[in-house]
Amino acid sequence: MLNILVLGIGQCGNRILDSINSEAFGGNGTFAKYYSNQKFPASVKTIAINTAINDLKGLKYTLAKDRFHVPHLHGVGANRTLGKKVFEDNKELIMGEIDKRGSFDLIFIITSTAGGSGSSFAPRLVEELKAAYNAQIVCIAVLPFREEGSISLQNTAFCIKELIEEKPNGILLVDNQYLKKYAGDIKSAYDKINATTARRLLFLIEALNSEMLMVTDLGDLKTVMNGGVGIGTMGFYESDNGNTVKATILGSFKPSGLLFPANVYTEGARAMLIIKGSKKYLDLDLINKTIEELSTEVGQVFKGVLVKKGPAKVLSLFTLNSIPELDRLYASAAVAIRTEKVKREESKKQLDNAFACIEELEPIY
Amino acid sequence: MNGVRILVIATFFVFVLMTPVVVASGNDSYYIFDNELQVNEGITIETSIHIEVVEVKRIPLERAKFRITSYQRPERMITVFKEDGPQANRYETYSGASIYLDVIGVYSDSVQFRVSGPSNWRVTDYYDVDPEEGGGEVDEAVTVPKLKITRTLDISSVQQGQTAKVTFKIKNDGNGTASEIELDEPTIKGAYREGCPTTLDDIAAGATERVSYDLKIVDVEPGTYELNPTLLNYKSESGTSYSSESSSNVLVIVAEEVLAPELEIKLTIESDDDVIICGERFSVTVRIDNTGNATTGRITVKSHLPDDVRVAGGEIDPVYESIKPGDYEEYEVTMIAYEPGKHVIKMDVLWADEEASASAEFWAERSGFDKYYIYILAAIPIVLILLWLIKRRREYSF
């Protein structure tokens, strides 16, 4: 059985982690935690880490003992510089709390790239975890709505850069801006994004920990995540029983099923397909044939087939060779930074001019 | 000499008769007689009361001695002093009426005295007393019997149906033989005399006779009865009639005692406030008393218990061979009541063809635990669920 650690850092990471814990109750509603127990598909330990205690209090399905407050008043206010300092100051505490959970084969770090705590802690955590554990580390980085502001954009830009520099086994992107169009209001969008991310992660964990008809494992995951620039995303499709397994597999490649906007066929480097469903829906020959067809376009495609009651479901995990959306995001971030810089200089100049009015004057009482 | 005296007295008597008697005193007495009589002269009042002057003396005190006899009364000698006053010397007749003697003056051989009494009484005769017949202190020896009767009962209290022995002790204190002795013994209604004589043989002077009879109490209600005095009528040798009487006696008659055993049974439940807790043991003490006056034969005890009351220990229906009068048997039984409510334990004691019953009642209540057993049972899962919820809530509260 795989030992898996899921860390939710910052407000966004905490909420996705809470959704994972909620899904572990089988999605039985708000009161499931009072009469049911979490059933993870593997030995999963979860820790929600945050400097903002109110964010931790707002969690519903995460055990109190699995919520770790890094003592720094109420958050770092989206200031990554401050966040890094706080992490350094509390590194021992954070690593000690993780160490209590034992050893791990796979560690997921879920964080928003735009916030303070998560975006500043995540790269440093990757560094520390790599040093402390012989485990694969996959970061799930959530990109912000573009209209959230310049700080969010610059945090995202520097966070992703630092994450890549720390070389985790992979970074899976979840783009709020992209997923927003599939939800209604902001609140619904957040809830849906969190739940979708949580379900796909649990699907992946279940697949990695199960005996499959066609096997894919942690090694395959490592290989897939090493593909391209080490950044990828996840797609998902569930058959309505009328579809062939091929249609289901191809459905998971559709933009509507992805967590980040990408053209898998042109930008994909490596892929892993996990196909789950009743045996009657799983035509292995067709699966093999479809995989072969995809391999000519996407490159190496690993597959795993998990026989389980229900309609056919496919989780696709990609790494990308190129990420145009990321280019656009960095361009926006650069503009935002420059604009912020110019505005700040103008403000300073204006303030200096104002102060100049009273230069050489003394207050008279 | 006597003829002259008689003539004088007769003349005087006629004069007196013609003179209305006046009430002399302030009280309501009427002077039946107020005159002078010589020694050995007498008057008869209402033909039955005889007053005779026996003796007069002036030294040291003026006094006169009278002999008074009347119907159904023994002879009585009364000495009346001049200073005694009108009411000092009373003589009660058989009918209950009284007369009073008052000496006015004493002379050498006569006395002036008054007799007061009922206003309708009159002096009916004057007579001379023959010293030989009049008794008294005559020089010639006169034999006069004087019977003294004493009546005794062997028991003062007698049951119905039993017999009391009545004994007369008759002593002749006189100097003459009493003859023609008639014994007039009263009785109690419903009682019968067995062997009671009505006449007795002559009793010589100084002799004592004892006569007994049985008084059988047959049909007399229980109570205290007074046995009236016994009257003795007798005559002297000279034929003079006398009478004497005994004192009265008191006889208590009690109800006839019937010898029979009588049993009483009593139940005592040992509990606080007569409340028993369901399912808990409690003791019941059964006591059988023989309040009768005879020993019983074989005794059987029979219990009647409510359906939900069971015997937990002890023999509840024992058998006893006998119980003596005043004695008792007592035993203890341990019981358990299973249902709440009022319970009545009834027990009969049977002997010969008789039986006695007793009952005791008590309340049985469920114990505090039993009373709330259902609620506690219902509450346990609720509490467990609450505890679980609290635990889970704490686990998820940060």
GROMACS .gro file of C-alpha atoms in nm, chain A:
model
  365
    1MET     CA    1   0.000   0.000   0.000
    2LEU     CA    2   0.129   0.339  -0.091
    3ASN     CA    3   0.194   0.591   0.182
    4ILE     CA    4   0.079   0.922   0.049
    5LEU     CA    5   0.098   1.265   0.204
    6VAL     CA    6  -0.128   1.540   0.082
    7LEU     CA    7  -0.035   1.889   0.198
    8GLY     CA    8  -0.277   2.175   0.147
    9ILE     CA    9  -0.086   2.503   0.181
   10GLY     CA   10  -0.254   2.841   0.215
   11GLN     CA   11  -0.622   2.915   0.180
   12CYS     CA   12  -0.664   2.755  -0.161
   13GLY     CA   13  -0.462   2.448  -0.072
   14ASN     CA   14  -0.656   2.410   0.253
   15ARG     CA   15  -0.989   2.416   0.074
   16ILE     CA   16  -0.891   2.164  -0.191
   17LEU     CA   17  -0.753   1.945   0.087
   18ASP     CA   18  -1.084   1.983   0.271
   19SER     CA   19  -1.264   1.874  -0.045
   20ILE     CA   20  -1.038   1.570  -0.065
   21ASN     CA   21  -1.130   1.485   0.295
   22SER     CA   22  -1.495   1.544   0.213
   23GLU     CA   23  -1.478   1.318  -0.091
   24ALA     CA   24  -1.314   1.056   0.129
   25PHE     CA   25  -1.644   1.036   0.318
   26GLY     CA   26  -1.800   0.916  -0.005
   27GLY     CA   27  -1.965   1.249  -0.078
   28ASN     CA   28  -2.242   1.177   0.173
   29GLY     CA   29  -2.306   1.536   0.268
   30THR     CA   30  -2.232   1.777   0.546
   31PHE     CA   31  -2.312   1.538   0.830
   32ALA     CA   32  -2.117   1.240   0.696
   33LYS     CA   33  -1.829   1.321   0.926
   34TYR     CA   34  -2.056   1.256   1.228
   35TYR     CA   35  -2.150   0.902   1.132
   36SER     CA   36  -1.898   0.789   0.875
   37ASN     CA   37  -1.526   0.745   0.842
   38GLN     CA   38  -1.298   0.861   0.568
   39LYS     CA   39  -1.204   0.588   0.324
   40PHE     CA   40  -0.898   0.673   0.125
   41PRO     CA   41  -0.791   0.437  -0.150
   42ALA     CA   42  -0.444   0.421   0.005
   43SER     CA   43  -0.268   0.516   0.327
   44VAL     CA   44  -0.327   0.887   0.293
   45LYS     CA   45  -0.223   1.146   0.547
   46THR     CA   46  -0.340   1.501   0.505
   47ILE     CA   47  -0.216   1.822   0.662
   48ALA     CA   48  -0.358   2.166   0.609
   49ILE     CA   49  -0.089   2.429   0.668
   50ASN     CA   50  -0.161   2.799   0.689
   51THR     CA   51  -0.051   3.116   0.861
   52ALA     CA   52  -0.411   3.241   0.868
   53ILE     CA   53  -0.590   3.068   1.150
   54ASN     CA   54  -0.934   3.170   1.027
   55ASP     CA   55  -0.875   2.981   0.704
   56LEU     CA   56  -0.797   2.671   0.909
   57LYS     CA   57  -1.109   2.723   1.122
   58GLY     CA   58  -1.320   2.740   0.809
   59LEU     CA   59  -1.239   2.382   0.713
   60LYS     CA   60  -1.519   2.130   0.772
   61TYR     CA   61  -1.390   1.786   0.686
   62THR     CA   62  -1.031   1.802   0.796
   63LEU     CA   63  -0.950   1.673   1.141
   64ALA     CA   64  -0.829   1.933   1.384
   65LYS     CA   65  -0.512   1.736   1.437
   66ASP     CA   66  -0.451   1.761   1.064
   67ARG     CA   67  -0.465   2.140   1.065
   68PHE     CA   68  -0.135   2.309   1.137
   69HIS     CA   69  -0.124   2.676   1.209
   70VAL     CA   70   0.206   2.845   1.143
   71PRO     CA   71   0.205   3.116   1.406
   72HIS     CA   72   0.216   3.452   1.231
   73LEU     CA   73  -0.081   3.660   1.329
   74HIS     CA   74  -0.347   3.618   1.059
   75GLY     CA   75  -0.167   3.537   0.740
   76VAL     CA   76   0.114   3.706   0.550
   77GLY     CA   77  -0.110   3.929   0.338
   78ALA     CA   78  -0.005   3.783  -0.003
   79ASN     CA   79   0.348   3.892   0.071
   80ARG     CA   80   0.573   3.611  -0.050
   81THR     CA   81   0.882   3.772   0.093
   82LEU     CA   82   0.723   3.773   0.437
   83GLY     CA   83   0.587   3.423   0.373
   84LYS     CA   84   0.932   3.288   0.301
   85LYS     CA   85   1.064   3.445   0.621
   86VAL     CA   86   0.782   3.294   0.822
   87PHE     CA   87   0.852   2.955   0.668
   88GLU     CA   88   1.218   2.982   0.756
   89ASP     CA   89   1.129   3.082   1.110
   90ASN     CA   90   0.889   2.786   1.148
   91LYS     CA   91   1.055   2.533   0.925
   92GLU     CA   92   1.136   2.299   1.210
   93LEU     CA   93   0.780   2.309   1.337
   94ILE     CA   94   0.634   2.241   0.994
   95MET     CA   95   0.871   1.959   0.914
   96GLY     CA   96   0.825   1.816   1.262
   97GLU     CA   97   0.448   1.806   1.209
   98ILE     CA   98   0.496   1.628   0.875
   99ASP     CA   99   0.747   1.392   1.030
  100LYS     CA  100   0.485   1.275   1.280
  101ARG     CA  101   0.297   1.112   0.990
  102GLY     CA  102   0.582   0.874   0.913
  103SER     CA  103   0.741   0.807   0.576
  104PHE     CA  104   0.585   0.853   0.232
  105ASP     CA  105   0.609   0.722  -0.120
  106LEU     CA  106   0.429   1.012  -0.281
  107ILE     CA  107   0.369   1.366  -0.164
  108PHE     CA  108   0.120   1.603  -0.313
  109ILE     CA  109   0.158   1.974  -0.238
  110ILE     CA  110  -0.155   2.165  -0.321
  111THR     CA  111  -0.126   2.539  -0.328
  112SER     CA  112  -0.244   2.851  -0.498
  113THR     CA  113   0.031   3.035  -0.682
  114ALA     CA  114  -0.126   3.375  -0.616
  115GLY     CA  115  -0.152   3.388  -0.238
  116GLY     CA  116   0.098   3.459   0.035
  117SER     CA  117   0.146   3.153   0.249
  118GLY     CA  118   0.092   2.881  -0.012
  119SER     CA  119   0.295   3.038  -0.294
  120SER     CA  120   0.585   3.121  -0.065
  121PHE     CA  121   0.581   2.796   0.137
  122ALA     CA  122   0.542   2.552  -0.154
  123PRO     CA  123   0.887   2.596  -0.319
  124ARG     CA  124   1.057   2.589   0.019
  125LEU     CA  125   0.859   2.282   0.119
  126VAL     CA  126   0.962   2.103  -0.198
  127GLU     CA  127   1.320   2.171  -0.110
  128GLU     CA  128   1.282   2.050   0.247
  129LEU     CA  129   1.074   1.744   0.157
  130LYS     CA  130   1.316   1.638  -0.111
  131ALA     CA  131   1.590   1.656   0.147
  132ALA     CA  132   1.394   1.473   0.412
  133TYR     CA  133   1.207   1.202   0.219
  134ASN     CA  134   1.280   0.971  -0.064
  135ALA     CA  135   0.941   1.030  -0.217
  136GLN     CA  136   0.799   1.161  -0.538
  137ILE     CA  137   0.673   1.514  -0.497
  138VAL     CA  138   0.399   1.643  -0.721
  139CYS     CA  139   0.277   1.999  -0.684
  140ILE     CA  140  -0.073   2.091  -0.776
  141ALA     CA  141  -0.055   2.462  -0.848
  142VAL     CA  142  -0.374   2.659  -0.879
  143LEU     CA  143  -0.353   2.963  -1.104
  144PRO     CA  144  -0.563   3.266  -1.009
  145PHE     CA  145  -0.836   3.452  -1.184
  146ARG     CA  146  -0.652   3.700  -1.398
  147GLU     CA  147  -0.852   3.989  -1.265
  148GLU     CA  148  -0.746   3.919  -0.908
  149GLY     CA  149  -0.478   4.186  -0.936
  150SER     CA  150  -0.113   4.251  -1.000
  151ILE     CA  151   0.009   4.095  -0.677
  152SER     CA  152  -0.162   3.768  -0.761
  153LEU     CA  153  -0.006   3.766  -1.104
  154GLN     CA  154   0.344   3.847  -0.983
  155ASN     CA  155   0.313   3.591  -0.701
  156THR     CA  156   0.206   3.332  -0.958
  157ALA     CA  157   0.495   3.416  -1.185
  158PHE     CA  158   0.758   3.393  -0.916
  159CYS     CA  159   0.598   3.094  -0.743
  160ILE     CA  160   0.596   2.880  -1.059
  161LYS     CA  161   0.947   2.988  -1.136
  162GLU     CA  162   1.070   2.892  -0.791
  163LEU     CA  163   0.876   2.566  -0.798
  164ILE     CA  164   1.042   2.466  -1.123
  165GLU     CA  165   1.376   2.564  -0.981
  166GLU     CA  166   1.323   2.330  -0.686
  167LYS     CA  167   1.258   2.047  -0.933
  168PRO     CA  168   0.972   1.852  -0.790
  169ASN     CA  169   0.874   1.539  -0.981
  170GLY     CA  170   0.599   1.734  -1.147
  171ILE     CA  171   0.369   2.030  -1.140
  172LEU     CA  172   0.004   1.989  -1.229
  173LEU     CA  173  -0.170   2.313  -1.311
  174VAL     CA  174  -0.526   2.397  -1.222
  175ASP     CA  175  -0.641   2.723  -1.377
  176ASN     CA  176  -0.926   2.900  -1.200
  177GLN     CA  177  -0.958   3.141  -1.488
  178TYR     CA  178  -1.005   2.853  -1.731
  179LEU     CA  179  -1.242   2.656  -1.516
  180LYS     CA  180  -1.454   2.956  -1.426
  181LYS     CA  181  -1.640   2.931  -1.755
  182TYR     CA  182  -1.774   2.587  -1.654
  183ALA     CA  183  -1.922   2.722  -1.330
  184GLY     CA  184  -2.164   3.001  -1.250
  185ASP     CA  185  -2.071   3.253  -0.987
  186ILE     CA  186  -1.732   3.278  -0.820
  187LYS     CA  187  -1.844   3.080  -0.511
  188SER     CA  188  -1.978   2.796  -0.726
  189ALA     CA  189  -1.667   2.808  -0.939
  190TYR     CA  190  -1.440   2.772  -0.638
  191ASP     CA  191  -1.647   2.487  -0.495
  192LYS     CA  192  -1.660   2.308  -0.828
  193ILE     CA  193  -1.288   2.356  -0.897
  194ASN     CA  194  -1.200   2.230  -0.550
  195ALA     CA  195  -1.429   1.927  -0.578
  196THR     CA  196  -1.314   1.844  -0.931
  197THR     CA  197  -0.949   1.865  -0.833
  198ALA     CA  198  -1.010   1.655  -0.523
  199ARG     CA  199  -1.194   1.380  -0.715
  200ARG     CA  200  -0.923   1.357  -0.981
  201LEU     CA  201  -0.649   1.339  -0.724
  202LEU     CA  202  -0.831   1.061  -0.536
  203PHE     CA  203  -0.890   0.883  -0.867
  204LEU     CA  204  -0.518   0.896  -0.933
  205ILE     CA  205  -0.432   0.775  -0.583
  206GLU     CA  206  -0.679   0.489  -0.612
  207ALA     CA  207  -0.532   0.383  -0.943
  208LEU     CA  208  -0.176   0.397  -0.819
  209ASN     CA  209  -0.261   0.188  -0.513
  210SER     CA  210  -0.476  -0.077  -0.686
  211GLU     CA  211  -0.401  -0.397  -0.865
  212MET     CA  212  -0.496  -0.322  -1.218
  213LEU     CA  213  -0.578  -0.526  -1.520
  214MET     CA  214  -0.323  -0.323  -1.712
  215VAL     CA  215  -0.072  -0.185  -1.472
  216THR     CA  216   0.055   0.164  -1.429
  217ASP     CA  217   0.238   0.258  -1.115
  218LEU     CA  218   0.439   0.519  -0.932
  219GLY     CA  219   0.734   0.467  -1.163
  220ASP     CA  220   0.518   0.539  -1.464
  221LEU     CA  221   0.391   0.852  -1.292
  222LYS     CA  222   0.749   0.965  -1.237
  223THR     CA  223   0.830   0.906  -1.603
  224VAL     CA  224   0.524   1.094  -1.722
  225MET     CA  225   0.593   1.388  -1.493
  226ASN     CA  226   0.954   1.407  -1.616
  227GLY     CA  227   0.826   1.465  -1.968
  228GLY     CA  228   0.825   1.805  -2.136
  229VAL     CA  229   0.886   2.102  -1.908
  230GLY     CA  230   0.769   1.904  -1.606
  231ILE     CA  231   0.443   2.087  -1.603
  232GLY     CA  232   0.114   1.924  -1.690
  233THR     CA  233  -0.248   1.896  -1.605
  234MET     CA  234  -0.529   1.641  -1.570
  235GLY     CA  235  -0.827   1.557  -1.788
  236PHE     CA  236  -1.130   1.349  -1.705
  237TYR     CA  237  -1.427   1.195  -1.879
  238GLU     CA  238  -1.708   0.971  -1.762
  239SER     CA  239  -1.901   0.759  -2.012
  240ASP     CA  240  -2.277   0.770  -2.022
  241ASN     CA  241  -2.272   0.395  -2.096
  242GLY     CA  242  -2.354   0.453  -2.458
  243ASN     CA  243  -2.000   0.549  -2.546
  244THR     CA  244  -1.725   0.315  -2.644
  245VAL     CA  245  -1.417   0.307  -2.429
  246LYS     CA  246  -1.233   0.485  -2.709
  247ALA     CA  247  -1.478   0.770  -2.703
  248THR     CA  248  -1.437   0.785  -2.329
  249ILE     CA  249  -1.059   0.800  -2.356
  250LEU     CA  250  -1.071   1.068  -2.619
  251GLY     CA  251  -1.328   1.255  -2.410
  252SER     CA  252  -1.068   1.299  -2.137
  253PHE     CA  253  -0.853   1.487  -2.389
  254LYS     CA  254  -1.121   1.742  -2.461
  255PRO     CA  255  -1.060   2.097  -2.332
  256SER     CA  256  -1.379   2.075  -2.126
  257GLY     CA  257  -1.231   1.790  -1.925
  258LEU     CA  258  -0.894   1.956  -1.860
  259LEU     CA  259  -0.797   2.160  -1.556
  260PHE     CA  260  -0.570   2.386  -1.755
  261PRO     CA  261  -0.612   2.509  -2.114
  262ALA     CA  262  -0.387   2.306  -2.341
  263ASN     CA  263  -0.393   2.132  -2.674
  264VAL     CA  264  -0.292   1.786  -2.566
  265TYR     CA  265  -0.242   1.660  -2.915
  266THR     CA  266   0.007   1.934  -3.010
  267GLU     CA  267   0.155   2.032  -2.675
  268GLY     CA  268   0.151   1.698  -2.489
  269ALA     CA  269   0.484   1.536  -2.405
  270ARG     CA  270   0.381   1.226  -2.211
  271ALA     CA  271   0.052   1.100  -2.082
  272MET     CA  272  -0.091   0.852  -1.838
  273LEU     CA  273  -0.440   0.717  -1.886
  274ILE     CA  274  -0.624   0.547  -1.605
  275ILE     CA  275  -0.939   0.373  -1.722
  276LYS     CA  276  -1.188   0.252  -1.462
  277GLY     CA  277  -1.524   0.079  -1.503
  278SER     CA  278  -1.713  -0.246  -1.525
  279LYS     CA  279  -1.541  -0.511  -1.727
  280LYS     CA  280  -1.818  -0.512  -1.985
  281TYR     CA  281  -1.733  -0.156  -2.077
  282LEU     CA  282  -1.360  -0.217  -2.095
  283ASP     CA  283  -1.266  -0.355  -2.434
  284LEU     CA  284  -0.893  -0.411  -2.386
  285ASP     CA  285  -0.823  -0.444  -2.755
  286LEU     CA  286  -0.993  -0.119  -2.824
  287ILE     CA  287  -0.809   0.040  -2.536
  288ASN     CA  288  -0.474  -0.079  -2.669
  289LYS     CA  289  -0.559   0.034  -3.018
  290THR     CA  290  -0.665   0.377  -2.897
  291ILE     CA  291  -0.350   0.414  -2.688
  292GLU     CA  292  -0.138   0.326  -2.985
  293GLU     CA  293  -0.313   0.590  -3.193
  294LEU     CA  294  -0.265   0.852  -2.919
  295SER     CA  295   0.102   0.763  -2.877
  296THR     CA  296   0.174   0.875  -3.230
  297GLU     CA  297   0.054   1.223  -3.136
  298VAL     CA  298   0.118   1.266  -2.767
  299GLY     CA  299   0.429   1.058  -2.733
  300GLN     CA  300   0.460   0.803  -2.457
  301VAL     CA  301   0.122   0.708  -2.313
  302PHE     CA  302   0.106   0.488  -2.004
  303LYS     CA  303  -0.216   0.310  -1.932
  304GLY     CA  304  -0.375   0.148  -1.640
  305VAL     CA  305  -0.707  -0.034  -1.643
  306LEU     CA  306  -0.895  -0.069  -1.319
  307VAL     CA  307  -1.196  -0.297  -1.318
  308LYS     CA  308  -1.458  -0.161  -1.087
  309LYS     CA  309  -1.834  -0.154  -1.094
  310GLY     CA  310  -1.978   0.139  -1.284
  311PRO     CA  311  -1.955   0.318  -1.615
  312ALA     CA  312  -1.619   0.374  -1.779
  313LYS     CA  313  -1.423   0.670  -1.646
  314VAL     CA  314  -1.091   0.795  -1.772
  315LEU     CA  315  -0.841   1.015  -1.592
  316SER     CA  316  -0.571   1.150  -1.824
  317LEU     CA  317  -0.255   1.305  -1.685
  318PHE     CA  318  -0.028   1.500  -1.918
  319THR     CA  319   0.300   1.676  -1.917
  320LEU     CA  320   0.344   1.946  -2.176
  321ASN     CA  321   0.621   2.045  -2.408
  322SER     CA  322   0.499   2.400  -2.443
  323ILE     CA  323   0.257   2.609  -2.242
  324PRO     CA  324   0.130   2.910  -2.433
  325GLU     CA  325  -0.111   3.005  -2.158
  326LEU     CA  326   0.180   3.030  -1.920
  327ASP     CA  327   0.356   3.267  -2.160
  328ARG     CA  328   0.050   3.486  -2.164
  329LEU     CA  329   0.031   3.475  -1.789
  330TYR     CA  330   0.396   3.573  -1.745
  331ALA     CA  331   0.352   3.856  -1.997
  332SER     CA  332   0.056   3.982  -1.801
  333ALA     CA  333   0.253   3.947  -1.483
  334ALA     CA  334   0.543   4.145  -1.627
  335VAL     CA  335   0.310   4.422  -1.737
  336ALA     CA  336   0.149   4.423  -1.400
  337ILE     CA  337   0.482   4.440  -1.221
  338ARG     CA  338   0.607   4.722  -1.439
  339THR     CA  339   0.284   4.912  -1.408
  340GLU     CA  340   0.295   4.866  -1.031
  341LYS     CA  341   0.654   4.986  -1.030
  342VAL     CA  342   0.577   5.294  -1.237
  343LYS     CA  343   0.275   5.376  -1.023
  344ARG     CA  344   0.476   5.338  -0.711
  345GLU     CA  345   0.751   5.568  -0.844
  346GLU     CA  346   0.489   5.825  -0.947
  347SER     CA  347   0.329   5.803  -0.609
  348LYS     CA  348   0.663   5.847  -0.439
  349LYS     CA  349   0.743   6.140  -0.662
  350GLN     CA  350   0.405   6.297  -0.589
  351LEU     CA  351   0.460   6.245  -0.221
  352ASP     CA  352   0.810   6.392  -0.244
  353ASN     CA  353   0.668   6.698  -0.420
  354ALA     CA  354   0.409   6.735  -0.151
  355PHE     CA  355   0.670   6.714   0.119
  356ALA     CA  356   0.880   6.971  -0.068
  357CYS     CA  357   0.609   7.230   0.000
  358ILE     CA  358   0.696   7.229   0.364
  359GLU     CA  359   1.068   7.191   0.323
  360GLU     CA  360   1.264   7.435   0.538
  361LEU     CA  361   0.948   7.513   0.734
  362GLU     CA  362   0.900   7.439   1.099
  363PRO     CA  363   0.572   7.394   1.278
  364ILE     CA  364   0.463   7.698   1.478
  365TYR     CA  365   0.265   7.647   1.801
   0.00000   0.00000   0.00000
